[in-house]
Amino acid sequence: MNNQNHNAVPLNATCPACGLLCDDVTLSLTPELSLQNGCTKGIHFFEDAFNTSASASPLLAGKSTNLETAINAAAEILANSKQALFAGLGTEVQGMRNIMSLAKKTNATLDHIHSESTVSNTRTMQNSGWLTTTLAEVKNRADVILAIGTDITSTHPRFFEKLAWNTDSLFDKPSPELIFLGAPEASAKENAAPDGKEPTIIPAKITQLPEVINALNSLLNGKKINVETVAGIPTNTLISLIEKLRTAKYAVIVWSASALKIPHAELTIQSIVQLISKLNENSRAAGLPLNSGDGDSSVNNVSTWLSGYPTRSRFNNGIPVYDTYHFATAKQLASCDALLWISTFNPYPAPNTQAPVIVIGHPDTKFERMPDVFIPVGIPGVDHNGQMFRMDSSITLPLKKLRDTNLPGLSEVIGKIEAKLSNRMIDGTAA
Ligand code: SF4
């Protein structure tokens, strides 16, 4: 482990490895890295982060260079572009603020790496509205949690530990009953409560979920289903599930848009949302969409409050435009004349394009094709402070700097590129 540059004492940290943003973790670096209150996913994140090179240097066409030269080269590419694509966008709040400012100046298109999933949720919200809840409400009020298409813990490992099996809810309520519907990885044993109570598991394929959720809506609306099974699930099982939801004091339905790998996933999410609306006519129920990671909640919140739209947006002479279809990275790669790829939490490689490529990201970023410019930057919550939205978008939490490095932060680099572009405009040298 590259551990010369940090304090060898336990460090209080906020873990950015999933949308729960656990801020109760304590990191010990000796004799080996361990996390108190953390989980395996969190340990892997911090292990990888502390193993990255703290002194990676910028590259220009694959050759080592200094930061100033790399920033000049990046500014030159963007100055010569007319339809740049800023993609990846794995960053926190301040990083995204700077990216938005640079995008406005360069008329760039913005798309987050996990937009394909986020867009399914956004379309549902735009079409029909939705009733969602916060993690605090789940912890304090939920008596039934129905997870659809996800076991939750594969992506958000401490979810049940913190929100279902906790003993510190505001009200004296029993632990919620857990039900997994069509969650391929869900295991009764692994998700058993500390008292040994196992969850109910209703198997179904992800592709069958639209049919199953439509059947649940029919039953909730008092319709009779004249078949013995729906997608292989006995109709009586679905009737008991509806009964549990109807009689719950506060049912929470959790889904993961990234797990719903089916065409028009937004229609299935809309069907889940209809179920929640109907339940609220006589009891209380709320939805909880899981986020996909890499700062997606932070990036889309910042984009929305600064431009009115989440990502898959573009600036056109300073005016934001939004299009979830045309502004997708996969579509834009064919027509953009510059790609700025940003991924600070994970070393994800930039996608292939014929356009000039600038990569600003994780020091260990690997390249399928050497970019024109690579600027390694610090990892938020390890190399520098930051702010992140938790997955329920109800609060932001501070990320803490845990080690000293020579790596600049993304905000600093983006700010310097923008300043170079401003100077070019003042000098009249802009393309
Ligand atoms: S549950 Fe998520 S935020 Fe909490 S320690 Fe694990 S990976 Fe980190």
CSV table of C-alpha atoms and ligand atoms in Angstrom, one decimal:
chain,number,residue,atom,x,y,z
A,1,MET,CA,0.0,0.0,0.0
A,2,ASN,CA,1.2,3.5,-0.9
A,3,ASN,CA,0.9,4.8,2.6
A,4,GLN,CA,3.7,7.3,3.1
A,5,ASN,CA,1.5,10.3,2.7
A,6,HIS,CA,-1.2,10.0,5.3
A,7,ASN,CA,-1.5,10.1,9.0
A,8,ALA,CA,-1.1,6.6,10.6
A,9,VAL,CA,-4.0,7.2,13.0
A,10,PRO,CA,-7.7,6.1,12.7
A,11,LEU,CA,-9.5,8.6,10.5
A,12,ASN,CA,-13.1,9.5,10.6
A,13,ALA,CA,-14.4,9.4,7.0
A,14,THR,CA,-17.4,9.5,4.9
A,15,CYS,CA,-17.5,6.6,2.5
A,16,PRO,CA,-18.4,7.7,-1.1
A,17,ALA,CA,-18.5,4.1,-2.4
A,18,CYS,CA,-22.3,3.9,-2.5
A,19,GLY,CA,-25.3,6.2,-2.1
A,20,LEU,CA,-25.7,5.5,1.6
A,21,LEU,CA,-22.6,7.7,2.2
A,22,CYS,CA,-21.9,6.2,5.6
A,23,ASP,CA,-20.4,9.0,7.7
A,24,ASP,CA,-19.8,6.8,10.8
A,25,VAL,CA,-16.8,4.9,9.4
A,26,THR,CA,-13.4,5.0,10.9
A,27,LEU,CA,-10.5,4.1,8.8
A,28,SER,CA,-7.4,2.5,10.3
A,29,LEU,CA,-4.3,2.3,8.1
A,30,THR,CA,-2.0,0.2,10.2
A,31,PRO,CA,-1.1,-2.7,10.3
A,32,GLU,CA,-3.4,-2.9,7.3
A,33,LEU,CA,-6.3,-1.0,6.1
A,34,SER,CA,-9.6,-1.7,7.9
A,35,LEU,CA,-12.9,0.0,8.3
A,36,GLN,CA,-14.8,0.2,11.5
A,37,ASN,CA,-18.5,0.3,10.8
A,38,GLY,CA,-17.7,-0.2,7.1
A,39,CYS,CA,-18.5,-3.0,4.6
A,40,THR,CA,-16.5,-5.0,2.1
A,41,LYS,CA,-17.4,-2.6,-0.7
A,42,GLY,CA,-16.2,0.4,1.4
A,43,ILE,CA,-12.9,-1.4,2.3
A,44,HIS,CA,-12.2,-2.1,-1.4
A,45,PHE,CA,-12.9,1.5,-2.3
A,46,PHE,CA,-10.5,2.8,0.3
A,47,GLU,CA,-7.9,0.1,-0.4
A,48,ASP,CA,-7.9,0.9,-4.1
A,49,ALA,CA,-7.8,4.6,-3.4
A,50,PHE,CA,-4.8,4.4,-1.0
A,51,ASN,CA,-3.0,2.2,-3.5
A,52,THR,CA,-3.2,4.8,-6.3
A,53,SER,CA,-0.2,6.8,-7.2
A,54,ALA,CA,-0.2,10.0,-5.2
A,55,SER,CA,2.2,11.6,-7.7
A,56,ALA,CA,0.8,10.5,-11.1
A,57,SER,CA,1.7,13.1,-13.7
A,58,PRO,CA,-0.3,14.6,-16.6
A,59,LEU,CA,0.3,13.1,-20.1
A,60,LEU,CA,0.2,14.9,-23.4
A,61,ALA,CA,-0.2,12.3,-26.2
A,62,GLY,CA,1.1,9.7,-23.8
A,63,LYS,CA,4.2,11.6,-22.8
A,64,SER,CA,4.7,13.0,-19.3
A,65,THR,CA,4.2,16.7,-19.0
A,66,ASN,CA,3.5,19.4,-16.3
A,67,LEU,CA,0.0,20.5,-15.2
A,68,GLU,CA,0.2,23.9,-16.9
A,69,THR,CA,1.1,22.4,-20.3
A,70,ALA,CA,-1.7,19.9,-20.0
A,71,ILE,CA,-4.2,22.5,-19.0
A,72,ASN,CA,-3.2,24.7,-22.0
A,73,ALA,CA,-3.6,21.7,-24.4
A,74,ALA,CA,-7.1,20.9,-22.9
A,75,ALA,CA,-8.1,24.5,-23.3
A,76,GLU,CA,-6.9,24.5,-26.9
A,77,ILE,CA,-9.0,21.5,-27.8
A,78,LEU,CA,-12.1,23.0,-26.2
A,79,ALA,CA,-11.5,26.4,-27.8
A,80,ASN,CA,-11.4,24.6,-31.2
A,81,SER,CA,-14.6,22.6,-30.6
A,82,LYS,CA,-18.1,23.6,-31.5
A,83,GLN,CA,-19.9,20.6,-30.0
A,84,ALA,CA,-17.9,19.2,-27.1
A,85,LEU,CA,-19.3,16.3,-25.1
A,86,PHE,CA,-18.6,16.3,-21.3
A,87,ALA,CA,-19.2,12.7,-20.3
A,88,GLY,CA,-18.5,10.3,-17.4
A,89,LEU,CA,-19.0,13.1,-14.9
A,90,GLY,CA,-18.0,11.0,-11.9
A,91,THR,CA,-17.6,13.8,-9.4
A,92,GLU,CA,-19.1,15.5,-6.3
A,93,VAL,CA,-20.9,18.8,-5.9
A,94,GLN,CA,-18.1,21.3,-6.3
A,95,GLY,CA,-16.6,19.4,-9.2
A,96,MET,CA,-19.9,19.5,-11.0
A,97,ARG,CA,-20.4,23.2,-10.3
A,98,ASN,CA,-17.2,23.9,-12.2
A,99,ILE,CA,-18.1,21.5,-15.0
A,100,MET,CA,-21.4,23.3,-15.5
A,101,SER,CA,-19.6,26.6,-15.7
A,102,LEU,CA,-17.2,25.3,-18.3
A,103,ALA,CA,-20.0,23.6,-20.3
A,104,LYS,CA,-21.9,26.9,-20.4
A,105,LYS,CA,-18.8,28.6,-21.8
A,106,THR,CA,-18.1,25.9,-24.4
A,107,ASN,CA,-21.7,25.0,-25.4
A,108,ALA,CA,-21.0,21.4,-24.3
A,109,THR,CA,-23.4,18.5,-23.9
A,110,LEU,CA,-23.4,16.9,-20.5
A,111,ASP,CA,-24.1,13.2,-19.8
A,112,HIS,CA,-23.4,11.2,-16.6
A,113,ILE,CA,-22.0,7.6,-16.9
A,114,HIS,CA,-25.2,6.2,-15.2
A,115,SER,CA,-27.7,8.3,-17.1
A,116,GLU,CA,-29.2,5.4,-18.9
A,117,SER,CA,-30.6,4.3,-15.5
A,118,THR,CA,-31.3,7.7,-14.0
A,119,VAL,CA,-33.3,8.7,-17.1
A,120,SER,CA,-35.8,5.9,-16.5
A,121,ASN,CA,-36.5,7.5,-13.1
A,122,THR,CA,-36.6,11.0,-14.4
A,123,ARG,CA,-39.0,10.1,-17.2
A,124,THR,CA,-41.4,8.5,-14.6
A,125,MET,CA,-41.2,11.6,-12.4
A,126,GLN,CA,-41.8,13.9,-15.4
A,127,ASN,CA,-44.7,11.8,-16.7
A,128,SER,CA,-46.7,11.1,-13.5
A,129,GLY,CA,-44.9,12.5,-10.5
A,130,TRP,CA,-44.0,10.2,-7.6
A,131,LEU,CA,-44.1,9.9,-3.9
A,132,THR,CA,-40.7,9.0,-2.5
A,133,THR,CA,-39.2,8.9,0.9
A,134,THR,CA,-35.9,9.5,2.8
A,135,LEU,CA,-33.6,7.1,4.5
A,136,ALA,CA,-34.6,8.7,7.9
A,137,GLU,CA,-38.2,7.9,7.2
A,138,VAL,CA,-37.3,4.3,6.2
A,139,LYS,CA,-35.4,4.0,9.5
A,140,ASN,CA,-38.0,5.5,11.7
A,141,ARG,CA,-41.3,4.4,10.1
A,142,ALA,CA,-41.1,1.5,7.6
A,143,ASP,CA,-42.8,-1.7,8.8
A,144,VAL,CA,-42.8,-3.4,5.3
A,145,ILE,CA,-40.0,-3.1,2.8
A,146,LEU,CA,-40.6,-4.5,-0.6
A,147,ALA,CA,-37.5,-4.7,-2.9
A,148,ILE,CA,-38.3,-5.1,-6.5
A,149,GLY,CA,-35.6,-6.4,-8.9
A,150,THR,CA,-32.8,-5.8,-6.4
A,151,ASP,CA,-31.5,-7.4,-3.2
A,152,ILE,CA,-30.3,-3.8,-2.3
A,153,THR,CA,-27.3,-5.1,-0.4
A,154,SER,CA,-25.2,-5.9,-3.5
A,155,THR,CA,-25.0,-2.2,-4.3
A,156,HIS,CA,-25.9,-0.6,-0.9
A,157,PRO,CA,-24.4,-3.1,1.5
A,158,ARG,CA,-25.4,-1.6,4.9
A,159,PHE,CA,-28.9,-0.7,3.9
A,160,PHE,CA,-30.6,-3.2,6.2
A,161,GLU,CA,-28.1,-2.9,9.0
A,162,LYS,CA,-28.7,0.9,9.2
A,163,LEU,CA,-32.3,1.2,8.2
A,164,ALA,CA,-34.1,-2.0,9.1
A,165,TRP,CA,-32.1,-3.8,11.9
A,166,ASN,CA,-31.2,-0.5,13.7
A,167,THR,CA,-32.3,-0.2,17.3
A,168,ASP,CA,-32.3,3.6,17.3
A,169,SER,CA,-35.5,4.6,15.4
A,170,LEU,CA,-37.4,7.5,16.8
A,171,PHE,CA,-40.5,5.5,17.4
A,172,ASP,CA,-40.8,2.2,19.1
A,173,LYS,CA,-41.5,0.1,16.1
A,174,PRO,CA,-40.7,-3.5,15.3
A,175,SER,CA,-38.1,-4.3,12.5
A,176,PRO,CA,-39.8,-4.1,9.1
A,177,GLU,CA,-40.8,-7.2,7.3
A,178,LEU,CA,-38.7,-7.7,4.2
A,179,ILE,CA,-39.9,-9.0,0.9
A,180,PHE,CA,-37.8,-9.5,-2.3
A,181,LEU,CA,-39.7,-9.7,-5.6
A,182,GLY,CA,-37.7,-10.7,-8.6
A,183,ALA,CA,-34.4,-10.0,-7.0
A,184,PRO,CA,-31.9,-12.5,-8.6
A,185,GLU,CA,-29.2,-12.2,-5.9
A,186,ALA,CA,-31.5,-12.1,-2.9
A,187,SER,CA,-30.6,-14.7,-0.3
A,188,ALA,CA,-32.9,-15.5,2.7
A,189,LYS,CA,-29.9,-16.4,4.8
A,190,GLU,CA,-27.8,-13.4,4.0
A,191,ASN,CA,-30.7,-11.0,4.5
A,192,ALA,CA,-31.9,-12.6,7.7
A,193,ALA,CA,-32.5,-10.2,10.6
A,194,PRO,CA,-30.3,-10.4,13.7
A,195,ASP,CA,-33.1,-12.3,15.4
A,196,GLY,CA,-32.9,-14.9,12.6
A,197,LYS,CA,-36.2,-13.9,10.9
A,198,GLU,CA,-35.7,-14.5,7.2
A,199,PRO,CA,-37.2,-12.4,4.4
A,200,THR,CA,-39.9,-13.6,2.0
A,201,ILE,CA,-38.4,-14.2,-1.4
A,202,ILE,CA,-40.7,-14.3,-4.5
A,203,PRO,CA,-38.6,-15.4,-7.5
A,204,ALA,CA,-39.2,-13.9,-10.9
A,205,LYS,CA,-37.0,-12.9,-13.8
A,206,ILE,CA,-36.3,-9.2,-14.3
A,207,THR,CA,-38.0,-9.5,-17.7
A,208,GLN,CA,-41.2,-10.8,-16.0
A,209,LEU,CA,-41.4,-7.9,-13.6
A,210,PRO,CA,-43.6,-5.7,-15.8
A,211,GLU,CA,-46.2,-8.5,-16.0
A,212,VAL,CA,-46.0,-9.1,-12.2
A,213,ILE,CA,-46.3,-5.4,-11.2
A,214,ASN,CA,-49.2,-4.9,-13.6
A,215,ALA,CA,-50.9,-7.9,-11.9
A,216,LEU,CA,-50.3,-6.4,-8.5
A,217,ASN,CA,-51.9,-3.1,-9.7
A,218,SER,CA,-54.9,-5.0,-10.9
A,219,LEU,CA,-55.3,-6.8,-7.6
A,220,LEU,CA,-54.9,-3.6,-5.6
A,221,ASN,CA,-57.6,-2.1,-7.8
A,222,GLY,CA,-60.0,-4.9,-6.9
A,223,LYS,CA,-59.8,-6.8,-10.1
A,224,LYS,CA,-59.9,-10.6,-10.2
A,225,ILE,CA,-57.1,-12.5,-11.9
A,226,ASN,CA,-58.5,-15.6,-13.4
A,227,VAL,CA,-55.2,-17.6,-13.7
A,228,GLU,CA,-53.4,-19.6,-11.2
A,229,THR,CA,-50.0,-18.1,-11.8
A,230,VAL,CA,-48.5,-14.9,-13.1
A,231,ALA,CA,-45.0,-15.2,-14.6
A,232,GLY,CA,-44.7,-18.4,-12.6
A,233,ILE,CA,-45.8,-16.8,-9.3
A,234,PRO,CA,-48.9,-18.3,-7.7
A,235,THR,CA,-51.7,-15.7,-7.9
A,236,ASN,CA,-52.3,-16.4,-4.1
A,237,THR,CA,-48.8,-15.3,-3.4
A,238,LEU,CA,-49.5,-12.0,-5.1
A,239,ILE,CA,-52.8,-11.6,-3.3
A,240,SER,CA,-50.9,-12.1,0.1
A,241,LEU,CA,-48.3,-9.5,-1.0
A,242,ILE,CA,-50.9,-7.0,-1.8
A,243,GLU,CA,-52.6,-7.7,1.6
A,244,LYS,CA,-49.3,-7.1,3.4
A,245,LEU,CA,-48.8,-3.8,1.6
A,246,ARG,CA,-52.4,-2.7,2.2
A,247,THR,CA,-52.3,-3.4,5.9
A,248,ALA,CA,-48.8,-2.0,6.5
A,249,LYS,CA,-48.6,1.3,8.4
A,250,TYR,CA,-45.7,2.5,6.3
A,251,ALA,CA,-44.7,0.4,3.3
A,252,VAL,CA,-41.6,1.3,1.4
A,253,ILE,CA,-41.1,0.0,-2.1
A,254,VAL,CA,-37.4,0.0,-3.3
A,255,TRP,CA,-36.2,-0.4,-6.9
A,256,SER,CA,-33.0,0.0,-8.7
A,257,ALA,CA,-33.3,1.5,-12.2
A,258,SER,CA,-29.9,0.1,-13.1
A,259,ALA,CA,-31.1,-3.4,-12.3
A,260,LEU,CA,-34.2,-3.0,-14.5
A,261,LYS,CA,-32.4,-3.9,-17.7
A,262,ILE,CA,-35.6,-4.2,-19.8
A,263,PRO,CA,-36.8,-2.1,-22.7
A,264,HIS,CA,-38.8,1.0,-21.6
A,265,ALA,CA,-37.9,0.4,-17.9
A,266,GLU,CA,-39.6,3.7,-17.2
A,267,LEU,CA,-43.0,2.1,-17.8
A,268,THR,CA,-42.3,-0.5,-15.1
A,269,ILE,CA,-41.2,2.2,-12.7
A,270,GLN,CA,-44.4,4.1,-13.5
A,271,SER,CA,-46.3,0.9,-12.7
A,272,ILE,CA,-44.5,0.7,-9.3
A,273,VAL,CA,-45.3,4.4,-8.7
A,274,GLN,CA,-49.0,3.7,-9.5
A,275,LEU,CA,-49.0,1.0,-6.9
A,276,ILE,CA,-47.6,3.4,-4.3
A,277,SER,CA,-50.2,6.1,-5.2
A,278,LYS,CA,-53.1,3.6,-4.9
A,279,LEU,CA,-51.8,2.4,-1.5
A,280,ASN,CA,-51.8,5.9,-0.2
A,281,GLU,CA,-55.6,6.2,-0.7
A,282,ASN,CA,-56.1,4.1,2.5
A,283,SER,CA,-52.7,3.8,4.2
A,284,ARG,CA,-49.1,5.1,3.9
A,285,ALA,CA,-46.6,4.0,1.3
A,286,ALA,CA,-43.6,5.5,-0.4
A,287,GLY,CA,-41.0,4.7,-3.0
A,288,LEU,CA,-37.2,4.7,-2.7
A,289,PRO,CA,-35.2,4.5,-5.9
A,290,LEU,CA,-31.6,3.3,-5.4
A,291,ASN,CA,-29.0,5.4,-7.1
A,292,SER,CA,-26.3,3.9,-9.4
A,293,GLY,CA,-23.2,5.6,-8.1
A,294,ASP,CA,-20.2,7.7,-9.2
A,295,GLY,CA,-21.8,10.8,-7.8
A,296,ASP,CA,-25.0,10.5,-9.9
A,297,SER,CA,-27.3,12.1,-7.3
A,298,SER,CA,-24.9,15.0,-6.7
A,299,VAL,CA,-24.3,15.6,-10.4
A,300,ASN,CA,-27.9,15.6,-11.4
A,301,ASN,CA,-28.9,17.8,-8.4
A,302,VAL,CA,-26.3,20.4,-9.2
A,303,SER,CA,-27.2,20.3,-12.9
A,304,THR,CA,-30.9,20.8,-12.1
A,305,TRP,CA,-30.4,23.7,-9.7
A,306,LEU,CA,-28.0,25.5,-12.0
A,307,SER,CA,-29.7,24.9,-15.4
A,308,GLY,CA,-33.2,23.5,-14.6
A,309,TYR,CA,-32.4,20.1,-16.0
A,310,PRO,CA,-30.5,17.0,-15.0
A,311,THR,CA,-27.7,15.7,-17.3
A,312,ARG,CA,-28.4,14.7,-20.9
A,313,SER,CA,-28.5,18.5,-21.4
A,314,ARG,CA,-26.6,20.9,-23.6
A,315,PHE,CA,-25.9,24.6,-23.5
A,316,ASN,CA,-26.8,26.4,-26.7
A,317,ASN,CA,-25.4,30.0,-26.5
A,318,GLY,CA,-25.7,29.8,-22.8
A,319,ILE,CA,-29.3,28.5,-22.9
A,320,PRO,CA,-29.8,24.9,-21.5
A,321,VAL,CA,-31.6,22.4,-23.6
A,322,TYR,CA,-32.6,18.9,-22.4
A,323,ASP,CA,-33.1,15.7,-24.5
A,324,THR,CA,-32.8,12.3,-22.9
A,325,TYR,CA,-32.5,10.6,-26.3
A,326,HIS,CA,-30.2,12.7,-28.5
A,327,PHE,CA,-27.9,13.8,-25.7
A,328,ALA,CA,-26.9,10.3,-24.6
A,329,THR,CA,-23.2,9.7,-24.7
A,330,ALA,CA,-23.5,6.8,-27.1
A,331,LYS,CA,-25.3,9.1,-29.6
A,332,GLN,CA,-23.1,12.1,-29.1
A,333,LEU,CA,-19.8,10.1,-29.6
A,334,ALA,CA,-20.6,9.9,-33.3
A,335,SER,CA,-20.9,13.6,-33.8
A,336,CYS,CA,-19.0,15.4,-31.0
A,337,ASP,CA,-15.8,17.3,-32.0
A,338,ALA,CA,-14.1,16.9,-28.6
A,339,LEU,CA,-14.7,14.6,-25.6
A,340,LEU,CA,-13.9,15.6,-22.1
A,341,TRP,CA,-14.1,12.4,-20.0
A,342,ILE,CA,-14.3,12.8,-16.2
A,343,SER,CA,-14.2,9.9,-13.7
A,344,THR,CA,-12.7,10.7,-10.3
A,345,PHE,CA,-14.0,7.9,-8.1
A,346,ASN,CA,-13.2,5.0,-10.4
A,347,PRO,CA,-10.6,4.6,-13.1
A,348,TYR,CA,-13.1,4.1,-15.9
A,349,PRO,CA,-11.7,4.4,-19.4
A,350,ALA,CA,-13.1,6.9,-21.8
A,351,PRO,CA,-15.3,5.5,-24.6
A,352,ASN,CA,-13.9,5.4,-28.1
A,353,THR,CA,-14.4,8.3,-30.4
A,354,GLN,CA,-12.6,9.9,-33.4
A,355,ALA,CA,-12.7,13.3,-31.8
A,356,PRO,CA,-9.8,14.6,-29.6
A,357,VAL,CA,-10.1,13.3,-26.1
A,358,ILE,CA,-9.3,14.9,-22.8
A,359,VAL,CA,-9.4,12.7,-19.7
A,360,ILE,CA,-9.5,14.3,-16.3
A,361,GLY,CA,-9.8,11.6,-13.6
A,362,HIS,CA,-8.6,8.9,-11.3
A,363,PRO,CA,-4.8,8.6,-11.2
A,364,ASP,CA,-5.1,4.9,-12.2
A,365,THR,CA,-7.3,5.4,-15.2
A,366,LYS,CA,-6.5,2.9,-17.9
A,367,PHE,CA,-6.7,3.7,-21.6
A,368,GLU,CA,-8.0,1.7,-24.5
A,369,ARG,CA,-6.7,4.5,-26.7
A,370,MET,CA,-4.2,7.0,-25.4
A,371,PRO,CA,-6.1,10.3,-24.9
A,372,ASP,CA,-4.7,13.6,-26.3
A,373,VAL,CA,-4.5,14.9,-22.8
A,374,PHE,CA,-4.7,13.1,-19.4
A,375,ILE,CA,-4.8,15.1,-16.2
A,376,PRO,CA,-4.8,12.9,-13.1
A,377,VAL,CA,-6.7,14.4,-10.2
A,378,GLY,CA,-7.4,13.6,-6.6
A,379,ILE,CA,-10.1,11.2,-5.4
A,380,PRO,CA,-12.9,13.0,-3.6
A,381,GLY,CA,-13.1,12.0,0.0
A,382,VAL,CA,-9.5,10.7,0.0
A,383,ASP,CA,-7.3,13.3,-1.6
A,384,HIS,CA,-9.5,16.3,-1.0
A,385,ASN,CA,-12.6,17.5,0.7
A,386,GLY,CA,-16.0,17.6,-1.1
A,387,GLN,CA,-19.7,17.5,-0.7
A,388,MET,CA,-22.0,14.7,-1.9
A,389,PHE,CA,-25.8,14.2,-2.0
A,390,ARG,CA,-26.9,11.0,-0.3
A,391,MET,CA,-29.0,8.7,-2.5
A,392,ASP,CA,-32.3,10.1,-1.3
A,393,SER,CA,-31.2,13.6,-2.2
A,394,SER,CA,-32.4,14.9,1.1
A,395,ILE,CA,-29.0,15.9,2.5
A,396,THR,CA,-25.4,16.5,1.4
A,397,LEU,CA,-22.6,15.1,3.5
A,398,PRO,CA,-19.0,16.3,3.7
A,399,LEU,CA,-16.3,14.2,2.2
A,400,LYS,CA,-13.0,14.5,4.0
A,401,LYS,CA,-9.4,14.7,2.8
A,402,LEU,CA,-7.5,11.7,4.2
A,403,ARG,CA,-4.0,12.0,2.8
A,404,ASP,CA,-1.7,14.6,1.3
A,405,THR,CA,-0.9,14.3,-2.4
A,406,ASN,CA,0.4,16.4,-5.2
A,407,LEU,CA,-2.7,15.7,-7.2
A,408,PRO,CA,-4.9,18.8,-7.9
A,409,GLY,CA,-8.7,18.6,-7.4
A,410,LEU,CA,-11.0,18.4,-10.4
A,411,SER,CA,-12.5,21.8,-9.5
A,412,GLU,CA,-9.1,23.4,-9.6
A,413,VAL,CA,-8.3,21.9,-13.0
A,414,ILE,CA,-11.6,22.7,-14.6
A,415,GLY,CA,-11.4,26.3,-13.2
A,416,LYS,CA,-8.0,26.7,-14.8
A,417,ILE,CA,-9.2,25.5,-18.1
A,418,GLU,CA,-12.1,27.9,-18.0
A,419,ALA,CA,-9.7,30.7,-17.1
A,420,LYS,CA,-7.5,29.9,-20.1
A,421,LEU,CA,-10.6,30.0,-22.4
A,422,SER,CA,-11.6,33.3,-20.9
A,423,ASN,CA,-8.1,34.7,-21.5
A,424,ARG,CA,-8.2,33.5,-25.1
A,425,MET,CA,-11.5,35.3,-25.7
A,426,ILE,CA,-10.1,38.5,-24.2
A,427,ASP,CA,-7.0,38.2,-26.3
A,428,GLY,CA,-9.2,37.5,-29.4
A,429,THR,CA,-7.5,34.2,-30.0
A,430,ALA,CA,-10.5,32.0,-29.6
A,431,ALA,CA,-11.3,29.8,-32.6
B,1,SF4,S1,-22.7,0.8,2.8
B,1,SF4,FE1,-21.9,2.1,1.1
B,1,SF4,S2,-21.3,4.0,2.0
B,1,SF4,FE2,-21.6,2.5,3.7
B,1,SF4,S3,-19.5,1.7,4.0
B,1,SF4,FE3,-20.5,0.3,2.6
B,1,SF4,S4,-20.0,1.1,0.5
B,1,SF4,FE4,-19.5,2.7,2.0
